[in-house]
Amino acid sequence: MGYAIFCTAVKVPQCGIGTIAVRSAGIYGCGQTCHVPAMTHPVILPLWAFVLIVLFAGVTFASHFLFPSVRWFFRKRAERVIARVNTRLARPIEPFKLARRYDMIQRLIYDPTVTQAIVDHARANNVPENVAFEKAKSYAREIVPGFSAIAYFSVGMRLARYLSNSLYRVRIATYPRQELAELDPNATIVFIMNHRSNMDYVLVTYLVSRAGTLSYAVGEWARVWPLSGLIRMLGAYFIRRRSRGDLYRGVLARYVQMATDAGVTQAMFPEGGLSVTGAVKPPKLGLLNYIVSNYRPGGRDVIFIPVALNYDRVIEDRFLINADKRGNRRFRPPTLTVVRAVGVHLWARITGRFDGFGTASVGFGHPLELSLFLKDRGPLDGDPTSLVAEELMARVRQVVPVLSVPLVARLLLRHDALTQASLLGHMTACLDALRSREMPLPQRPAAQLLDEALLRLSDRGLIAVTPDRILVTDTGRDVLAYYANSIAHHFDETPMQVLSAPVLSKSVT
């Protein structure tokens, strides 16, 4: 075994008080005896013990001297970033979001409402209260984000802007500028959105970046390392959509209510998940109920802003369609499939063959002020959450943008074997009818929209374009129905069912 110091020490009384006679261990072969002061004599240590001592000393130095200085340095830097950013934001970052994550967790688990939920859980499940407390604490750690202004604006915003503009042609379909400009600056803003794609998070974050920071409720799919850490730094909080435990719901509800009371700008998907049919689904009341039930007249107002998204191409469309066919909501793609798709996409970019996924459009609806809505309805029997949710989803549906691919998909499924000229006539008539109802429409000419939509659909093998007619292929019907469903409500139509049966074989061409 190696040693830190290779010598031996022997006490020699004749040498006098306070000295040690040290004899060489024979390494140099001198065999001489020397006298050294007692406080400076060598100490023999195994190498592993020496390494441990140095390691513990380094950790102690870092934790007591280095880390506090580093934390102070980054804290001051973050404060400067926040002060600079707040001058550009319409709604400055709330102090609630800037609190340390540890402090927020402590504040949450010692909240009287959560404390009562812990006691109730312990009694109902016949477990000690300290066990229930630890469970609530683990829920709080799972839910509470760790917002970082530097990560949000240095990484999150740049990444959101790059992804949005590199994948799509981003357009704002409707924006009630005057109404949004006159909103109460002290009210809590909650964006209520339909959920078409995981790009929804990225797109809306990018579009509202000049107004303020958003706090999302993110599902369990993102609770994987290292994505979970990044999402927390961007201010999102995790929710278990399938959890039915009262204790978990109590902790989650109280966090949402605390954030709302503190004025944190939030974004929610009331549908509870991605739409597997393409249509806007009925709302689930969970998160909305936490906010509405906590509102008290005279307190901080809550303003809901409806936001509707639509795409010429949803990246996950085939996975969602297959999930609908299976009758479940499990549509996480295999890792190998994702890697292959990313590789194909990167190769298309390198070779210059990628020209984007078309248009991604966002419509902002008329805001709903919770105080005025409840006041206009008068005294209500029971919880008003369902009324608020129905009104919000109606406003979301009203501003879903009509894009070229969904419109062409609808026409191809409604009319058999159209020629391009007749398809253009139907498309022009639809656009004129929607324009008279002030629906959010694309601004380009109908002929240009049609050419682009046909090119995108034919490149994916969803349609076959011949000189005399346009046919839907075997694999095209389900996908076209998915896109047509996104705008079916504008025509007062029932969303089409996704079927596995083909309309026409591609071999017809």
Coordinates of C-alpha atoms in Angstrom, one line a residue:
M1 CA 0.0 0.0 0.0
G2 CA 1.2 3.5 -0.8
Y3 CA 1.9 6.0 1.9
A4 CA 1.8 9.7 2.0
I5 CA 5.1 10.0 3.9
F6 CA 7.7 7.2 3.9
C7 CA 9.5 7.4 7.2
T8 CA 9.4 6.2 10.8
A9 CA 9.6 8.1 14.1
V10 CA 11.1 6.8 17.4
K11 CA 11.1 8.6 20.7
V12 CA 14.6 9.1 22.0
P13 CA 14.7 10.4 25.6
Q14 CA 18.4 11.5 25.5
C15 CA 17.6 14.0 22.7
G16 CA 15.9 16.2 25.2
I17 CA 12.4 17.5 25.8
G18 CA 10.4 18.5 22.8
T19 CA 12.4 16.7 20.1
I20 CA 11.8 13.5 18.1
A21 CA 14.6 11.3 16.8
V22 CA 13.6 10.3 13.2
R23 CA 15.4 7.5 11.5
S24 CA 15.2 7.0 7.8
A25 CA 13.2 4.0 6.6
G26 CA 16.0 3.0 4.4
I27 CA 14.6 4.6 1.2
Y28 CA 17.7 6.5 0.7
G29 CA 19.9 4.1 2.6
C30 CA 21.6 6.7 4.7
G31 CA 20.7 5.1 8.1
Q32 CA 21.3 8.4 9.9
T33 CA 19.3 9.8 12.8
C34 CA 18.2 13.4 12.8
H35 CA 16.5 15.6 15.3
V36 CA 13.4 17.7 14.3
P37 CA 11.0 19.7 16.4
A38 CA 8.1 17.7 17.9
M39 CA 5.4 19.8 16.1
T40 CA 6.9 19.3 12.7
H41 CA 7.7 15.6 12.7
P42 CA 6.3 13.5 9.8
V43 CA 3.0 11.5 10.2
I44 CA 2.5 8.3 8.4
L45 CA -0.8 7.9 6.5
P46 CA -2.2 5.4 4.0
L47 CA -2.7 7.0 0.6
W48 CA -6.5 6.5 0.7
A49 CA -6.8 8.3 4.0
F50 CA -4.7 11.2 2.7
V51 CA -7.0 11.4 -0.4
L52 CA -10.1 11.5 1.9
I53 CA -8.7 14.2 4.1
V54 CA -7.9 16.4 1.0
L55 CA -11.3 15.7 -0.4
F56 CA -13.2 16.6 2.8
A57 CA -11.1 19.7 3.1
G58 CA -11.9 20.8 -0.4
V59 CA -15.6 20.2 0.1
T60 CA -15.5 22.2 3.4
F61 CA -13.7 25.1 1.7
A62 CA -16.1 25.1 -1.2
S63 CA -19.2 25.0 0.9
H64 CA -18.1 27.6 3.4
F65 CA -16.1 30.0 1.3
L66 CA -16.3 29.3 -2.5
F67 CA -20.0 28.5 -3.0
P68 CA -21.4 31.5 -1.1
S69 CA -19.3 33.8 -3.2
V70 CA -20.3 32.1 -6.4
R71 CA -24.0 32.2 -5.4
W72 CA -23.7 35.8 -4.6
F73 CA -22.0 36.6 -7.9
F74 CA -24.7 34.8 -10.0
R75 CA -27.5 36.2 -7.8
K76 CA -26.3 39.8 -8.5
R77 CA -25.9 39.0 -12.2
A78 CA -29.5 37.6 -12.3
E79 CA -30.8 40.7 -10.5
R80 CA -29.2 42.9 -13.1
V81 CA -30.6 40.8 -15.9
I82 CA -34.1 40.9 -14.4
A83 CA -33.9 44.7 -13.9
R84 CA -32.9 45.2 -17.5
V85 CA -35.5 42.8 -18.8
N86 CA -38.4 44.3 -16.7
T87 CA -37.9 47.6 -18.5
R88 CA -38.8 46.0 -21.8
L89 CA -41.7 43.8 -20.6
A90 CA -45.3 44.9 -20.5
R91 CA -45.8 42.9 -17.4
P92 CA -42.6 42.7 -15.2
I93 CA -41.5 39.4 -13.7
E94 CA -43.4 38.8 -10.4
P95 CA -41.4 38.5 -7.2
F96 CA -43.2 35.2 -6.6
K97 CA -41.3 33.6 -9.5
L98 CA -38.0 35.0 -8.3
A99 CA -38.2 33.4 -4.9
R100 CA -35.8 30.5 -4.2
R101 CA -37.3 27.2 -5.0
Y102 CA -36.5 25.9 -1.5
D103 CA -38.3 28.8 0.1
M104 CA -41.3 28.2 -2.2
I105 CA -41.5 24.5 -1.3
Q106 CA -41.3 25.4 2.4
R107 CA -44.0 28.0 2.1
L108 CA -46.3 25.6 0.2
I109 CA -46.0 22.6 2.5
Y110 CA -46.6 24.7 5.6
D111 CA -49.6 26.5 4.1
P112 CA -52.7 25.9 6.4
T113 CA -54.7 24.4 3.5
V114 CA -51.9 21.9 2.7
T115 CA -51.4 21.2 6.4
Q116 CA -55.1 20.3 6.7
A117 CA -54.8 18.1 3.6
I118 CA -51.9 16.3 5.3
V119 CA -53.9 15.6 8.4
D120 CA -56.9 14.4 6.4
H121 CA -54.7 12.1 4.4
A122 CA -53.1 10.6 7.5
R123 CA -56.5 9.9 9.0
A124 CA -58.0 8.5 5.9
N125 CA -55.1 6.1 5.2
N126 CA -54.2 5.3 8.8
V127 CA -50.6 6.5 8.5
P128 CA -48.5 8.7 10.8
E129 CA -48.7 12.4 10.0
N130 CA -45.0 12.6 9.5
V131 CA -45.3 10.1 6.7
A132 CA -48.1 12.1 5.1
F133 CA -46.0 15.2 5.5
E134 CA -43.0 13.7 3.7
K135 CA -45.4 12.6 0.9
A136 CA -46.7 16.1 0.5
K137 CA -43.2 17.4 0.5
S138 CA -42.2 15.1 -2.3
Y139 CA -45.3 16.3 -4.3
A140 CA -44.2 19.9 -3.6
R141 CA -40.7 19.3 -4.9
E142 CA -42.2 17.7 -8.0
I143 CA -44.5 20.6 -8.7
V144 CA -42.7 23.8 -7.7
P145 CA -40.5 25.2 -10.6
G146 CA -37.1 26.8 -10.2
F147 CA -37.4 29.8 -12.5
S148 CA -34.2 31.2 -13.8
A149 CA -34.4 34.6 -15.7
I150 CA -31.0 33.9 -17.3
A151 CA -32.1 30.5 -18.6
Y152 CA -35.5 31.9 -19.7
F153 CA -34.2 34.8 -21.7
S154 CA -30.8 33.6 -22.7
V155 CA -31.7 30.0 -23.7
G156 CA -35.5 29.6 -23.7
M157 CA -36.4 32.7 -25.8
R158 CA -33.7 32.2 -28.3
L159 CA -34.5 28.5 -28.7
A160 CA -38.2 29.3 -29.0
R161 CA -37.6 32.0 -31.6
Y162 CA -35.2 29.8 -33.6
L163 CA -37.5 26.7 -33.6
S164 CA -40.6 28.7 -34.4
N165 CA -39.2 30.5 -37.4
S166 CA -37.1 27.6 -38.7
L167 CA -39.9 25.1 -38.8
Y168 CA -42.9 27.4 -39.7
R169 CA -44.1 30.6 -41.2
V170 CA -45.5 32.2 -38.1
R171 CA -48.5 34.4 -38.4
I172 CA -50.9 36.1 -36.0
A173 CA -54.5 35.6 -37.3
T174 CA -56.4 37.8 -34.8
Y175 CA -55.3 40.2 -32.1
P176 CA -57.7 42.5 -30.2
R177 CA -55.0 45.1 -29.6
Q178 CA -57.2 47.7 -28.0
E179 CA -58.9 45.3 -25.5
L180 CA -55.6 43.8 -24.5
A181 CA -53.9 47.1 -24.1
E182 CA -56.6 48.3 -21.7
L183 CA -56.4 45.3 -19.3
D184 CA -55.9 45.9 -15.6
P185 CA -52.1 45.9 -15.1
N186 CA -52.5 44.4 -11.6
A187 CA -54.7 41.5 -12.7
T188 CA -53.4 37.9 -13.2
I189 CA -53.3 36.9 -16.8
V190 CA -54.1 33.3 -17.8
F191 CA -53.8 32.2 -21.4
I192 CA -56.4 29.5 -22.3
M193 CA -55.3 27.5 -25.4
N194 CA -56.3 24.6 -27.5
H195 CA -53.6 21.8 -27.6
R196 CA -52.6 20.7 -31.1
S197 CA -48.9 20.0 -30.8
N198 CA -46.0 20.1 -28.4
M199 CA -44.9 23.1 -30.5
D200 CA -47.7 25.0 -28.8
Y201 CA -45.5 25.7 -25.8
V202 CA -42.7 27.0 -28.0
L203 CA -44.8 29.0 -30.3
V204 CA -46.8 30.9 -27.7
T205 CA -43.8 31.5 -25.5
Y206 CA -42.1 33.1 -28.5
L207 CA -45.1 35.2 -29.4
V208 CA -45.7 36.6 -25.9
S209 CA -42.1 37.1 -25.0
R210 CA -42.4 40.9 -25.2
A211 CA -45.3 40.9 -22.9
G212 CA -44.0 38.8 -20.0
T213 CA -42.9 35.3 -18.9
L214 CA -45.2 32.3 -18.9
S215 CA -45.7 29.6 -16.4
Y216 CA -47.0 26.4 -18.0
A217 CA -48.6 23.3 -16.5
V218 CA -46.6 20.4 -18.1
G219 CA -47.5 16.8 -18.2
E220 CA -45.6 13.8 -17.0
W221 CA -44.0 13.2 -20.5
A222 CA -41.4 15.9 -19.7
R223 CA -40.3 14.5 -16.3
V224 CA -37.1 13.0 -17.8
W225 CA -33.6 14.1 -17.2
P226 CA -32.2 16.6 -18.3
L227 CA -35.4 18.0 -19.9
S228 CA -37.1 18.3 -16.5
G229 CA -34.4 20.6 -15.1
L230 CA -34.6 22.9 -18.1
I231 CA -38.4 23.1 -18.0
R232 CA -38.3 24.0 -14.3
M233 CA -35.8 26.8 -15.0
L234 CA -38.2 28.1 -17.7
G235 CA -40.9 28.5 -15.0
A236 CA -43.1 25.5 -15.9
Y237 CA -44.6 23.2 -13.2
F238 CA -45.3 19.5 -13.5
I239 CA -48.7 17.9 -13.1
R240 CA -49.9 14.3 -12.9
R241 CA -52.9 14.2 -15.1
R242 CA -53.9 10.7 -13.9
S243 CA -53.5 11.3 -10.2
R244 CA -56.7 11.1 -8.2
G245 CA -55.2 11.4 -4.7
D246 CA -56.7 14.1 -2.5
L247 CA -53.3 15.0 -1.0
Y248 CA -51.7 15.5 -4.4
R249 CA -54.6 17.6 -5.7
G250 CA -54.5 19.6 -2.5
V251 CA -50.8 20.5 -2.9
L252 CA -51.3 21.2 -6.7
A253 CA -54.4 23.3 -6.1
R254 CA -52.7 25.4 -3.4
Y255 CA -49.6 26.1 -5.6
V256 CA -51.8 27.2 -8.5
Q257 CA -53.8 29.5 -6.2
M258 CA -50.7 31.0 -4.6
A259 CA -49.2 31.7 -8.1
T260 CA -52.5 33.2 -9.2
D261 CA -52.8 35.4 -6.1
A262 CA -49.2 36.6 -6.7
G263 CA -50.0 37.7 -10.2
V264 CA -48.0 35.1 -12.1
T265 CA -48.9 35.0 -15.8
Q266 CA -49.9 31.4 -16.7
A267 CA -50.8 29.4 -19.7
M268 CA -53.2 26.4 -19.6
F269 CA -54.6 23.7 -21.9
P270 CA -58.1 23.0 -20.6
E271 CA -58.4 20.0 -23.0
G272 CA -56.0 18.1 -20.7
G273 CA -53.8 16.9 -23.5
L274 CA -53.1 16.8 -27.2
S275 CA -56.1 16.5 -29.5
V276 CA -56.0 13.1 -31.2
T277 CA -58.8 14.0 -33.6
G278 CA -57.7 17.5 -34.6
A279 CA -60.9 19.1 -33.2
V280 CA -61.0 21.3 -30.1
K281 CA -62.1 19.0 -27.3
P282 CA -64.4 19.8 -24.3
P283 CA -62.6 21.3 -21.3
K284 CA -61.5 19.5 -18.2
L285 CA -62.1 21.6 -15.1
G286 CA -59.2 20.7 -12.8
L287 CA -56.8 23.7 -13.1
L288 CA -59.5 26.1 -14.0
N289 CA -61.5 25.1 -10.9
Y290 CA -58.5 25.8 -8.7
I291 CA -58.4 29.4 -10.0
V292 CA -62.1 30.1 -10.2
S293 CA -63.0 28.6 -6.8
N294 CA -60.3 30.6 -5.1
Y295 CA -61.5 34.0 -6.5
R296 CA -62.9 36.4 -4.0
P297 CA -64.7 39.7 -5.1
G298 CA -62.4 42.6 -4.3
G299 CA -59.3 40.6 -4.6
R300 CA -56.8 40.5 -7.5
D301 CA -58.8 40.0 -10.7
V302 CA -58.1 37.2 -13.1
I303 CA -58.3 37.8 -16.8
F304 CA -58.4 34.8 -19.2
I305 CA -57.2 35.4 -22.7
P306 CA -58.3 32.8 -25.3
V307 CA -55.6 31.6 -27.7
A308 CA -56.2 29.3 -30.6
L309 CA -53.5 27.6 -32.6
N310 CA -53.5 25.8 -36.0
Y311 CA -50.9 24.3 -38.3
D312 CA -50.5 23.3 -41.9
R313 CA -48.5 20.4 -40.5
V314 CA -48.5 19.0 -37.0
I315 CA -45.2 17.2 -36.4
E316 CA -46.9 14.5 -34.3
D317 CA -50.0 14.0 -36.5
R318 CA -49.5 10.3 -37.4
F319 CA -48.8 9.3 -33.8
L320 CA -51.9 11.1 -32.6
I321 CA -54.1 9.5 -35.3
N322 CA -52.8 6.1 -34.4
A323 CA -53.5 6.7 -30.8
D324 CA -57.1 7.6 -31.7
K325 CA -57.5 4.4 -33.7
R326 CA -56.2 2.3 -30.7
G327 CA -58.6 4.1 -28.4
N328 CA -56.0 5.3 -25.9
R329 CA -53.9 8.4 -25.4
R330 CA -50.5 6.7 -25.3
F331 CA -48.7 8.2 -28.3
R332 CA -45.1 8.5 -27.1
P333 CA -43.1 7.6 -30.2
P334 CA -40.3 5.0 -30.0
T335 CA -36.8 6.4 -29.5
L336 CA -35.5 4.9 -32.7
T337 CA -38.4 6.5 -34.7
V338 CA -37.6 9.9 -33.2
V339 CA -33.9 9.5 -34.0
R340 CA -34.6 8.4 -37.5
A341 CA -37.0 11.3 -38.1
V342 CA -34.5 13.9 -36.7
G343 CA -31.8 12.4 -38.9
V344 CA -34.0 12.7 -42.0
H345 CA -34.9 16.3 -41.1
L346 CA -31.3 17.3 -40.6
W347 CA -30.3 15.7 -43.9
A348 CA -33.1 17.6 -45.7
R349 CA -31.8 20.8 -44.1
I350 CA -28.2 20.1 -45.1
T351 CA -29.2 19.3 -48.7
G352 CA -31.4 22.3 -48.9
R353 CA -34.6 20.3 -49.5
F354 CA -36.4 21.5 -46.4
D355 CA -38.7 24.5 -46.9
G356 CA -40.6 24.4 -43.6
F357 CA -43.8 22.8 -42.5
G358 CA -46.0 25.6 -43.8
T359 CA -47.8 28.1 -41.7
A360 CA -48.4 28.1 -37.9
S361 CA -51.0 30.6 -37.0
V362 CA -52.2 31.9 -33.6
G363 CA -55.4 33.7 -32.9
F364 CA -56.0 35.8 -29.8
G365 CA -59.6 36.1 -28.7
H366 CA -61.6 38.6 -26.6
P367 CA -60.4 38.5 -23.0
L368 CA -62.7 37.3 -20.2
E369 CA -62.5 39.2 -16.9
L370 CA -63.5 36.8 -14.2
S371 CA -64.9 39.6 -11.9
L372 CA -67.2 41.0 -14.6
F373 CA -68.2 37.6 -15.9
L374 CA -69.4 36.5 -12.4
K375 CA -71.0 39.8 -11.7
D376 CA -73.0 39.7 -15.0
R377 CA -74.2 36.2 -14.2
G378 CA -75.5 37.2 -10.8
P379 CA -75.8 34.8 -7.8
L380 CA -75.1 31.2 -9.0
D381 CA -76.0 27.9 -7.4
G382 CA -72.9 25.9 -7.0
D383 CA -69.5 26.2 -8.7
P384 CA -69.3 28.5 -11.7
T385 CA -66.2 26.8 -13.1
S386 CA -68.2 24.9 -15.8
L387 CA -69.8 28.1 -17.1
V388 CA -66.4 29.9 -17.2
A389 CA -64.9 26.9 -19.0
E390 CA -67.7 26.7 -21.6
E391 CA -67.4 30.4 -22.4
L392 CA -63.6 30.2 -22.7
M393 CA -63.6 27.3 -25.1
A394 CA -66.3 28.9 -27.2
R395 CA -64.1 31.9 -27.5
V396 CA -61.1 29.7 -28.4
R397 CA -63.1 27.9 -31.1
Q398 CA -64.1 31.3 -32.5
V399 CA -60.5 32.3 -33.3
V400 CA -59.1 29.1 -34.5
P401 CA -57.2 30.2 -37.7
V402 CA -58.3 28.7 -41.1
L403 CA -55.2 27.6 -43.0
S404 CA -54.8 26.3 -46.5
V405 CA -54.0 22.7 -45.7
P406 CA -57.0 22.1 -43.3
L407 CA -59.3 23.9 -45.8
V408 CA -58.2 21.9 -48.8
A409 CA -58.4 18.7 -46.7
R410 CA -62.0 19.4 -45.9
L411 CA -62.9 20.1 -49.5
L412 CA -61.2 16.9 -50.8
L413 CA -63.1 14.8 -48.3
R414 CA -66.4 16.5 -49.0
H415 CA -66.2 16.3 -52.8
D416 CA -65.1 13.4 -54.8
A417 CA -62.4 13.6 -57.5
L418 CA -62.3 17.3 -57.9
T419 CA -60.3 19.0 -60.7
Q420 CA -57.9 21.7 -59.6
A421 CA -60.2 24.4 -61.1
S422 CA -63.3 23.2 -59.3
L423 CA -61.3 22.9 -56.1
L424 CA -60.2 26.5 -56.4
G425 CA -63.9 27.5 -56.9
H426 CA -65.0 25.7 -53.8
M427 CA -62.1 27.2 -51.8
T428 CA -62.8 30.7 -52.9
A429 CA -66.5 30.3 -51.9
C430 CA -65.5 29.0 -48.5
L431 CA -63.1 31.9 -47.9
D432 CA -65.7 34.4 -48.9
A433 CA -68.3 32.8 -46.6
L434 CA -65.9 32.8 -43.7
R435 CA -64.8 36.4 -44.4
S436 CA -68.3 37.6 -44.1
R437 CA -68.4 36.1 -40.6
E438 CA -65.1 37.8 -39.6
M439 CA -63.3 34.5 -39.2
P440 CA -59.5 34.5 -39.0
L441 CA -58.3 33.8 -42.5
P442 CA -55.0 33.8 -44.5
Q443 CA -54.3 37.0 -46.4
R444 CA -52.7 35.5 -49.5
P445 CA -54.7 34.8 -52.7
A446 CA -56.8 31.6 -52.9
A447 CA -54.9 30.3 -55.9
Q448 CA -51.5 30.6 -54.1
L449 CA -52.9 28.9 -51.0
L450 CA -54.2 26.1 -53.1
D451 CA -51.0 25.5 -55.0
E452 CA -49.0 25.4 -51.7
A453 CA -51.5 23.1 -50.0
L454 CA -51.6 20.6 -52.9
L455 CA -47.8 20.5 -53.1
R456 CA -47.5 19.8 -49.4
L457 CA -50.1 17.1 -49.4
S458 CA -48.8 15.4 -52.5
D459 CA -45.2 15.4 -51.2
R460 CA -46.4 13.4 -48.2
G461 CA -48.2 10.9 -50.4
L462 CA -51.6 11.9 -49.0
I463 CA -53.1 12.9 -52.4
A464 CA -52.4 12.1 -56.1
V465 CA -52.7 15.0 -58.5
T466 CA -53.5 14.0 -62.1
P467 CA -54.2 16.3 -65.1
D468 CA -58.0 15.8 -64.7
R469 CA -58.6 15.3 -61.0
I470 CA -57.2 15.1 -57.5
L471 CA -57.5 11.8 -55.6
V472 CA -57.0 10.9 -52.0
T473 CA -54.6 8.0 -51.4
D474 CA -54.9 5.0 -49.1
T475 CA -53.0 6.6 -46.4
G476 CA -54.4 10.1 -47.0
R477 CA -58.0 9.9 -45.6
D478 CA -57.1 9.6 -41.9
V479 CA -54.6 12.5 -42.1
L480 CA -56.9 14.7 -44.1
A481 CA -59.7 14.1 -41.7
Y482 CA -57.4 15.1 -38.8
Y483 CA -56.6 18.4 -40.4
A484 CA -60.2 19.1 -41.6
N485 CA -61.5 18.6 -38.0
S486 CA -59.5 21.5 -36.8
I487 CA -61.8 23.9 -38.6
A488 CA -65.1 21.9 -38.8
H489 CA -66.8 24.0 -36.2
H490 CA -66.5 27.1 -38.4
F491 CA -68.8 25.3 -40.8
D492 CA -71.1 24.0 -38.1
E493 CA -70.0 20.5 -38.9
T494 CA -69.4 17.5 -36.7
P495 CA -65.7 16.4 -36.7
M496 CA -65.1 13.4 -39.0
Q497 CA -64.2 10.1 -37.5
V498 CA -60.7 8.8 -38.3
L499 CA -61.2 5.6 -40.2
S500 CA -58.7 3.0 -41.4
A501 CA -60.6 2.3 -44.6
P502 CA -59.1 4.0 -47.7
V503 CA -61.0 6.3 -50.0
L504 CA -59.1 5.7 -53.2
S505 CA -56.0 3.7 -53.9
K506 CA -52.9 5.6 -55.1
S507 CA -52.7 3.0 -57.9
V508 CA -55.6 4.7 -59.6
T509 CA -53.1 7.3 -60.8

